[in-house]
mmCIF file of C-alpha atoms in Angstrom:
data_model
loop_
_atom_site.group_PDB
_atom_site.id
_atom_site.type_symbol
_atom_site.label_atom_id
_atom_site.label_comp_id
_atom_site.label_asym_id
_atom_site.label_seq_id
_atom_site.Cartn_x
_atom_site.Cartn_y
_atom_site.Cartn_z
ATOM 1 C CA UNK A 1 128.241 -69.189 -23.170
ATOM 2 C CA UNK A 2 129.043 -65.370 -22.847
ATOM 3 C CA UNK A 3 127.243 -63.584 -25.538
ATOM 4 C CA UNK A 4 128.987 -60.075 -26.903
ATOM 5 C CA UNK A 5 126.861 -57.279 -28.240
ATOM 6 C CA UNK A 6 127.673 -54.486 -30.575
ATOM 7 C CA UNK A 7 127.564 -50.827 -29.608
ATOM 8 C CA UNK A 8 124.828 -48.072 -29.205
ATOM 9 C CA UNK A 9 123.203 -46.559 -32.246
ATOM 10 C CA UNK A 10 121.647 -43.274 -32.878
ATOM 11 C CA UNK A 11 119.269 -43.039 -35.938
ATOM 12 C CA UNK A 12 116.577 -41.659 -37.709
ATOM 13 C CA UNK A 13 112.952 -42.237 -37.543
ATOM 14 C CA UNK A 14 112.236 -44.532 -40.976
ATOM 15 C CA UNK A 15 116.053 -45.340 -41.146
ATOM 16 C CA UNK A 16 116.805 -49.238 -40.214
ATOM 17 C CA UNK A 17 119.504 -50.395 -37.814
ATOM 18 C CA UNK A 18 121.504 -54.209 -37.447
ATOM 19 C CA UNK A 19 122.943 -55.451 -34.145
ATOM 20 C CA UNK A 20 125.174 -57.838 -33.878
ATOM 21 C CA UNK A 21 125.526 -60.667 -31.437
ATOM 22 C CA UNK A 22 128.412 -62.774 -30.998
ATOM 23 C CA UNK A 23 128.765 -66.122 -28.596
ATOM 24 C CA UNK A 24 132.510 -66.038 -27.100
ATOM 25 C CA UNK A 25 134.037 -69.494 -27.006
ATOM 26 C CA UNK A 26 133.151 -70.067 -30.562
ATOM 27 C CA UNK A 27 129.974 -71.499 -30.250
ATOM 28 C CA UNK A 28 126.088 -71.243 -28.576
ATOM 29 C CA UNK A 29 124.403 -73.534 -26.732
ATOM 30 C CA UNK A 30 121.498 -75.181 -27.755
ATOM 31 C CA UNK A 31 119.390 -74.441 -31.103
ATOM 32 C CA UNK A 32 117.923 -71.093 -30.844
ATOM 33 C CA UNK A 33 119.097 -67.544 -30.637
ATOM 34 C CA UNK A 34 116.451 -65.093 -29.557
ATOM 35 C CA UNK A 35 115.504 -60.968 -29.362
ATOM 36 C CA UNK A 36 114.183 -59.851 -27.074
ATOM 37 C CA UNK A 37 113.858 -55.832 -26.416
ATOM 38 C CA UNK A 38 113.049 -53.542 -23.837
ATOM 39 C CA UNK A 39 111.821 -49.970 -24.150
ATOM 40 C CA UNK A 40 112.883 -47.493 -21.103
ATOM 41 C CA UNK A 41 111.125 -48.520 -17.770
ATOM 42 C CA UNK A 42 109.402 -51.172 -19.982
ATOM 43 C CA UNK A 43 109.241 -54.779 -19.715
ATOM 44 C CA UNK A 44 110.393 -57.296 -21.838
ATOM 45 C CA UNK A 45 109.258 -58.033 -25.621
ATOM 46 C CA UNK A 46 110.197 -61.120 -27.459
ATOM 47 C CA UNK A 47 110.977 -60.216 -30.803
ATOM 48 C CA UNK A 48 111.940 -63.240 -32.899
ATOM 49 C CA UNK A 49 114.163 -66.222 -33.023
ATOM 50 C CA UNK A 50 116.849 -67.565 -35.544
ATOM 51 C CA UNK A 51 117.896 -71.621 -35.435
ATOM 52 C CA UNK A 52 121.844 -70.510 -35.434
ATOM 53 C CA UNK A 53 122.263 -74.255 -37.291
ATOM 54 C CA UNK A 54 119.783 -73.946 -40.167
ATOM 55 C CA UNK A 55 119.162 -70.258 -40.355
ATOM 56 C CA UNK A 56 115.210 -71.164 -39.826
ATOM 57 C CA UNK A 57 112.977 -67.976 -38.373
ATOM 58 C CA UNK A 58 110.388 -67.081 -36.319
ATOM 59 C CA UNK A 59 108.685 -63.527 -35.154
ATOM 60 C CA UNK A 60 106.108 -62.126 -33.812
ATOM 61 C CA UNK A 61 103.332 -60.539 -35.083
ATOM 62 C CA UNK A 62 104.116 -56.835 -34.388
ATOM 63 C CA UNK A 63 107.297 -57.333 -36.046
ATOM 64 C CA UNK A 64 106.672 -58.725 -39.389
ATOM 65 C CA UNK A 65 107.123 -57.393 -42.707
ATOM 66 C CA UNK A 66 110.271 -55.159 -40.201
ATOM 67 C CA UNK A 67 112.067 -57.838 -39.043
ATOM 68 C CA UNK A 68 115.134 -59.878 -40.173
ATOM 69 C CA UNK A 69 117.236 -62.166 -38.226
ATOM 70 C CA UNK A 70 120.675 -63.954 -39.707
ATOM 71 C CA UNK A 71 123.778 -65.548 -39.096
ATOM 72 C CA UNK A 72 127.119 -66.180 -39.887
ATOM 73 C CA UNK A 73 128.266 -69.318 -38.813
ATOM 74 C CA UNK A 74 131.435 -68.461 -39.583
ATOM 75 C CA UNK A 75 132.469 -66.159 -37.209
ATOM 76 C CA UNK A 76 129.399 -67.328 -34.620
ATOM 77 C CA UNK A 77 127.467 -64.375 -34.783
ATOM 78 C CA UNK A 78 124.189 -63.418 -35.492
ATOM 79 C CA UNK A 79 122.243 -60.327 -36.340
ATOM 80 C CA UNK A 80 119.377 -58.273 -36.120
ATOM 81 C CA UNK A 81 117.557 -56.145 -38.713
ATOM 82 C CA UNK A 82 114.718 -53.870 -37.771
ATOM 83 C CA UNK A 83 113.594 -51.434 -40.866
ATOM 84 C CA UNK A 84 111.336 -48.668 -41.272
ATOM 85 C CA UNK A 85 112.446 -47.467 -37.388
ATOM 86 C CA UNK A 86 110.013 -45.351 -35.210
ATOM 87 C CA UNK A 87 110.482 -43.246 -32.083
ATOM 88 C CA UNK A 88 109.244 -46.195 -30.019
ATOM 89 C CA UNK A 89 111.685 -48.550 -31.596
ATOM 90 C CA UNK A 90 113.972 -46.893 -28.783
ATOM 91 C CA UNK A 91 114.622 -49.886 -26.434
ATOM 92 C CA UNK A 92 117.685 -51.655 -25.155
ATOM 93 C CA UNK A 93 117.804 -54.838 -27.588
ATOM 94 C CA UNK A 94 118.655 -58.227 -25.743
ATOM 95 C CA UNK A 95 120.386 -61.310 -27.813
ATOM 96 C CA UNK A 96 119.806 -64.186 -25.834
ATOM 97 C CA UNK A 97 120.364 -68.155 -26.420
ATOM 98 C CA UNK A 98 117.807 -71.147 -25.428
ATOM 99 C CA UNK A 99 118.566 -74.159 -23.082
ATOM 100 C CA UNK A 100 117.480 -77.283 -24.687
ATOM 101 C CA UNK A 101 113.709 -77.178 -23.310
ATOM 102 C CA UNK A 102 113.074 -73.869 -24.079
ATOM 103 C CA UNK A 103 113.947 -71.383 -20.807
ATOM 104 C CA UNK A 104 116.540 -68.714 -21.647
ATOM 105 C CA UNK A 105 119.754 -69.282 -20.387
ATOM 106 C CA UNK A 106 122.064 -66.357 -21.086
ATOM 107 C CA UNK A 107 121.315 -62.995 -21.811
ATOM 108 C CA UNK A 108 123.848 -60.870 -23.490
ATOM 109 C CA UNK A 109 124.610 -57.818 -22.163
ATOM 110 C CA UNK A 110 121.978 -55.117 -24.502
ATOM 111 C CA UNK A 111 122.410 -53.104 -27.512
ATOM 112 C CA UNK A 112 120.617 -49.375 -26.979
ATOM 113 C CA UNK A 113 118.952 -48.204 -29.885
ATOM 114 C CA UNK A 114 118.126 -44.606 -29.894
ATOM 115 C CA UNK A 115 115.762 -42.834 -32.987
ATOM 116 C CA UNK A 116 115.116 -39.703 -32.700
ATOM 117 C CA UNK A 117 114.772 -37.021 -35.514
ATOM 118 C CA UNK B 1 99.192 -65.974 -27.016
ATOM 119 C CA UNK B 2 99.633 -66.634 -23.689
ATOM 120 C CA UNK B 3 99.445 -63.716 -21.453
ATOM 121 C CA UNK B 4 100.928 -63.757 -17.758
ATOM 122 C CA UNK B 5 99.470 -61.442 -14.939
ATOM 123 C CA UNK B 6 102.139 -60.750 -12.387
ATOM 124 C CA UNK B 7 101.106 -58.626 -9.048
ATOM 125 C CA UNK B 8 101.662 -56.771 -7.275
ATOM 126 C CA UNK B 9 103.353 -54.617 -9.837
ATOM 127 C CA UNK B 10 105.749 -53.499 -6.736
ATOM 128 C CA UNK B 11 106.532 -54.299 -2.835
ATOM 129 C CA UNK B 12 108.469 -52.998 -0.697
ATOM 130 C CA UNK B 13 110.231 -55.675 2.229
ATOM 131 C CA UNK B 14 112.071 -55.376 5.109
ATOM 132 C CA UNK B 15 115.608 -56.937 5.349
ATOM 133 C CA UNK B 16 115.307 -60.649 6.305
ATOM 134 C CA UNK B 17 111.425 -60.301 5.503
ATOM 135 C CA UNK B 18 109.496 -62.160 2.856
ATOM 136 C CA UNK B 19 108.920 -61.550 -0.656
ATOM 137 C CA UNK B 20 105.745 -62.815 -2.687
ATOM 138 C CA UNK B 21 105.529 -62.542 -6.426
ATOM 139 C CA UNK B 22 102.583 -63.858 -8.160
ATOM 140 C CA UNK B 23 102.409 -64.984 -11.734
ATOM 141 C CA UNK B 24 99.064 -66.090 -13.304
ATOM 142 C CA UNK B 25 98.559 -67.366 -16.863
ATOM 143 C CA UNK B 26 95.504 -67.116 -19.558
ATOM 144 C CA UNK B 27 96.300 -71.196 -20.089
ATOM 145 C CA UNK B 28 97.709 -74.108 -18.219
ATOM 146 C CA UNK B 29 101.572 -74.539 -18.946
ATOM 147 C CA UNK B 30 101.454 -77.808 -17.798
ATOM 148 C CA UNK B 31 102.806 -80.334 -20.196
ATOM 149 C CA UNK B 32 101.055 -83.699 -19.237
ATOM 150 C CA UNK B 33 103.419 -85.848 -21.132
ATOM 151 C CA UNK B 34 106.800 -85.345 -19.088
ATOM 152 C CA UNK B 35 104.940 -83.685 -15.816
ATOM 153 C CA UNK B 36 106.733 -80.219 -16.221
ATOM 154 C CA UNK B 37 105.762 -76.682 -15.922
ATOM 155 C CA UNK B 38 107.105 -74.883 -18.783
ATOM 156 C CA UNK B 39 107.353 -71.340 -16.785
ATOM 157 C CA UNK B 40 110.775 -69.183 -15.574
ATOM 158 C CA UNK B 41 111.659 -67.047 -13.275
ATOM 159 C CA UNK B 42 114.377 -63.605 -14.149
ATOM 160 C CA UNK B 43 115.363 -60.985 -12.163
ATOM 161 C CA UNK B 44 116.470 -57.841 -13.589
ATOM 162 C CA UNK B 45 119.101 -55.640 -10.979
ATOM 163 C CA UNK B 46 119.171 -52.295 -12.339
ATOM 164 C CA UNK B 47 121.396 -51.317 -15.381
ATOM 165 C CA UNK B 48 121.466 -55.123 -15.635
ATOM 166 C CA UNK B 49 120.115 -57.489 -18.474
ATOM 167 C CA UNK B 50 117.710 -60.272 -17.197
ATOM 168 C CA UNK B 51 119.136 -63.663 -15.341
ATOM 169 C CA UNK B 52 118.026 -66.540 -15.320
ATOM 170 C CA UNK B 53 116.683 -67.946 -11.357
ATOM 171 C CA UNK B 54 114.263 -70.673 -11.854
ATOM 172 C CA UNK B 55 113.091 -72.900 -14.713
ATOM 173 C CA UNK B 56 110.544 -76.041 -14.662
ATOM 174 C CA UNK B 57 108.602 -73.549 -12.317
ATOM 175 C CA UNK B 58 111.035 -74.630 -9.160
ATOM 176 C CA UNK B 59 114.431 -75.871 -10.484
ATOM 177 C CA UNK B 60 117.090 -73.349 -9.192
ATOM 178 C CA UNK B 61 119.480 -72.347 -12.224
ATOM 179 C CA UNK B 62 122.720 -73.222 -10.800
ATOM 180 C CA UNK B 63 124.437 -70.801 -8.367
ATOM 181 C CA UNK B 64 120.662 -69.299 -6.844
ATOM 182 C CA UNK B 65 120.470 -68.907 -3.684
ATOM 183 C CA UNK B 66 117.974 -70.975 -1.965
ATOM 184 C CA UNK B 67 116.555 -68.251 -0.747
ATOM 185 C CA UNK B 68 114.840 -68.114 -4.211
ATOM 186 C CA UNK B 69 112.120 -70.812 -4.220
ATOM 187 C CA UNK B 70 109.413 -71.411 -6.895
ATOM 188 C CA UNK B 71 105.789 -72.928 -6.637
ATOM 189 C CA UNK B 72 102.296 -73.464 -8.082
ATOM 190 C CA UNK B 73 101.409 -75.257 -11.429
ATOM 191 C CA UNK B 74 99.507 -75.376 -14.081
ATOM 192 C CA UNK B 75 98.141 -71.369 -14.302
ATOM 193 C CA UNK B 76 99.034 -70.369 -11.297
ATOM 194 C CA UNK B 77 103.037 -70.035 -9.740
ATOM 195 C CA UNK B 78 104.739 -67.855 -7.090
ATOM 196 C CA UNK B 79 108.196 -66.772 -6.812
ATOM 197 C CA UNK B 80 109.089 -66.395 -3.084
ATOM 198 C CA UNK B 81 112.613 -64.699 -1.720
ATOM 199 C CA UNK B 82 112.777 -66.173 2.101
ATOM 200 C CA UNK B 83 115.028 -63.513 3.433
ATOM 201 C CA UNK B 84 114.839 -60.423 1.177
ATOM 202 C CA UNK B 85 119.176 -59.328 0.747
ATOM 203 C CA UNK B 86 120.130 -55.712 -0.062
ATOM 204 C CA UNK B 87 121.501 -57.378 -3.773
ATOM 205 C CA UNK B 88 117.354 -58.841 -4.008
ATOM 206 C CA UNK B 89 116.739 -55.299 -5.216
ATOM 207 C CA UNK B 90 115.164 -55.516 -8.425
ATOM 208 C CA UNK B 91 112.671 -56.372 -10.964
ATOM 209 C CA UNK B 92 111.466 -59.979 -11.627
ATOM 210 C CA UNK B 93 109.583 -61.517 -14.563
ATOM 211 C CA UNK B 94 108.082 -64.702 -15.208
ATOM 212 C CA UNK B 95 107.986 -66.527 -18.390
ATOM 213 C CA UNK B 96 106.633 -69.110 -20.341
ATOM 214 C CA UNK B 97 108.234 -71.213 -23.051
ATOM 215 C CA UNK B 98 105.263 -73.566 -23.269
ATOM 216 C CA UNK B 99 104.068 -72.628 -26.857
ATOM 217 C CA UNK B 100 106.029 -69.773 -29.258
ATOM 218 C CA UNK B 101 105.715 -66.957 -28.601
ATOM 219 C CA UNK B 102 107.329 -66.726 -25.758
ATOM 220 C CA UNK B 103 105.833 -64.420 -23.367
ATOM 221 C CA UNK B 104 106.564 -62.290 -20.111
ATOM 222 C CA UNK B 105 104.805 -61.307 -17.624
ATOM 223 C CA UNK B 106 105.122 -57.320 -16.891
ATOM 224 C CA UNK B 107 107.420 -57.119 -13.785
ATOM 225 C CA UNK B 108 107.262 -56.963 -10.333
ATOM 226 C CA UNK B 109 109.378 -54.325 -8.677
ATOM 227 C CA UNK B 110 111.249 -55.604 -5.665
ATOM 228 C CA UNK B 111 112.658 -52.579 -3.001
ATOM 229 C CA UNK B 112 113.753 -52.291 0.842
ATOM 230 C CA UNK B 113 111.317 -50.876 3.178
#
């Protein structure tokens, strides 16, 4: 499954940004949609997951209480919600889907976030 | 949560040389029931997102080159790249998906010499 990202944003420290994340073909593969992010010449941080079926969530710790994840299975998107944004909240966020045992299979291709005041 | 200890953090290879990437992990990813190391392999070119190489610890995602080839078990696992290719320059992560969260290991930086 190709996975299609929306574009860069620019915003404000405490502000709160969405990105979306759309599988092409209609569909994506297995159960699980995941976040992951990375912050410049960082490594990668899982974020969270959303069940794309049932809507079901998980995140991690550093996230919580800042986090939202959703879907639309209409149009076979889903989205990311991060509030109350900081300068280090500037990372290029990854959607990403889950083969069936757990490994992630395709990456989509990044949405940069950007706050700065 | 899991945390994986890749090193070195960068190496620089020849052409046609060998490349070693180690990955070690706070806890065994070995599932006992169905024999299976739940770690991956990802190499990130530059300007690139992640891609997938190796899952099950060893099983080449389709379309890898065999140059690729991954080993070890339980808390311990290498990545090796036989014959390091101008294209092998980048930076390559392991992964677990044994328990949620899922977790990375920091990188290993992969140049020519």
């Amino acid at each position: 499954v190709q996975l299609m990202q929306s574009g860069a944003q620019v915003t404000k420290p405490g502000a709160s940004v969405k990105v979306s994340c759309k599988a092409s073909g209609d569909t994506f593969s297995g159960y699980y949609v995941h976040w992951v992010r990375q912050a410049p010449a960082q490594g990668l941080e899982w974020m969270g997951r959303i069940n794309h079926r049932g809507g079901g969530t998980n995140f991690a710790q550093t996230f919580h209480g800042r986090v939202t994840m959703t879907r639309d299975t209409s149009t076979t998107t889903v989205y990311l919600d991060l509030n109350s944004l900081r300068p280090d909240d500037t990372a290029i966020y990854y959607c990403v889907t889950e083969a069936q045992w757990g490994w992630f299979d395709s990456w989509g291709p990044g949405t940069l976030v950007t706050v700065s005041s | 949560d899991i945390v994986l200890t890749q090193s070195p953090a960068s190496l620089a290879v020849s052409l046609g040389e060998r490349a070693t990437i180690n990955c070690k992990s706070s806890q065994s990813v070995f599932f006992t029931s169905n024999n299976k190391n739940y770690l991956a392999w990802y190499q990130q070119s530059p300007g690139q997102p992640p891609k997938l190489l190796l899952y099950w610890a060893s099983t080449r995602e389709s379309g890898v080159p065999d140059r690729f080839t991954g080993s070890g078990s339980g808390t311990d696992f290498t990545l090796t790249i036989s014959s390091l290719q101008p294209e092998d320059v980048a930076v390559y992560y392991c992964q677990q998906y044994y328990e949620t969260p899922p977790t990375f290991g920091q990188g290993t930086k992969v140049e020519i010499k």
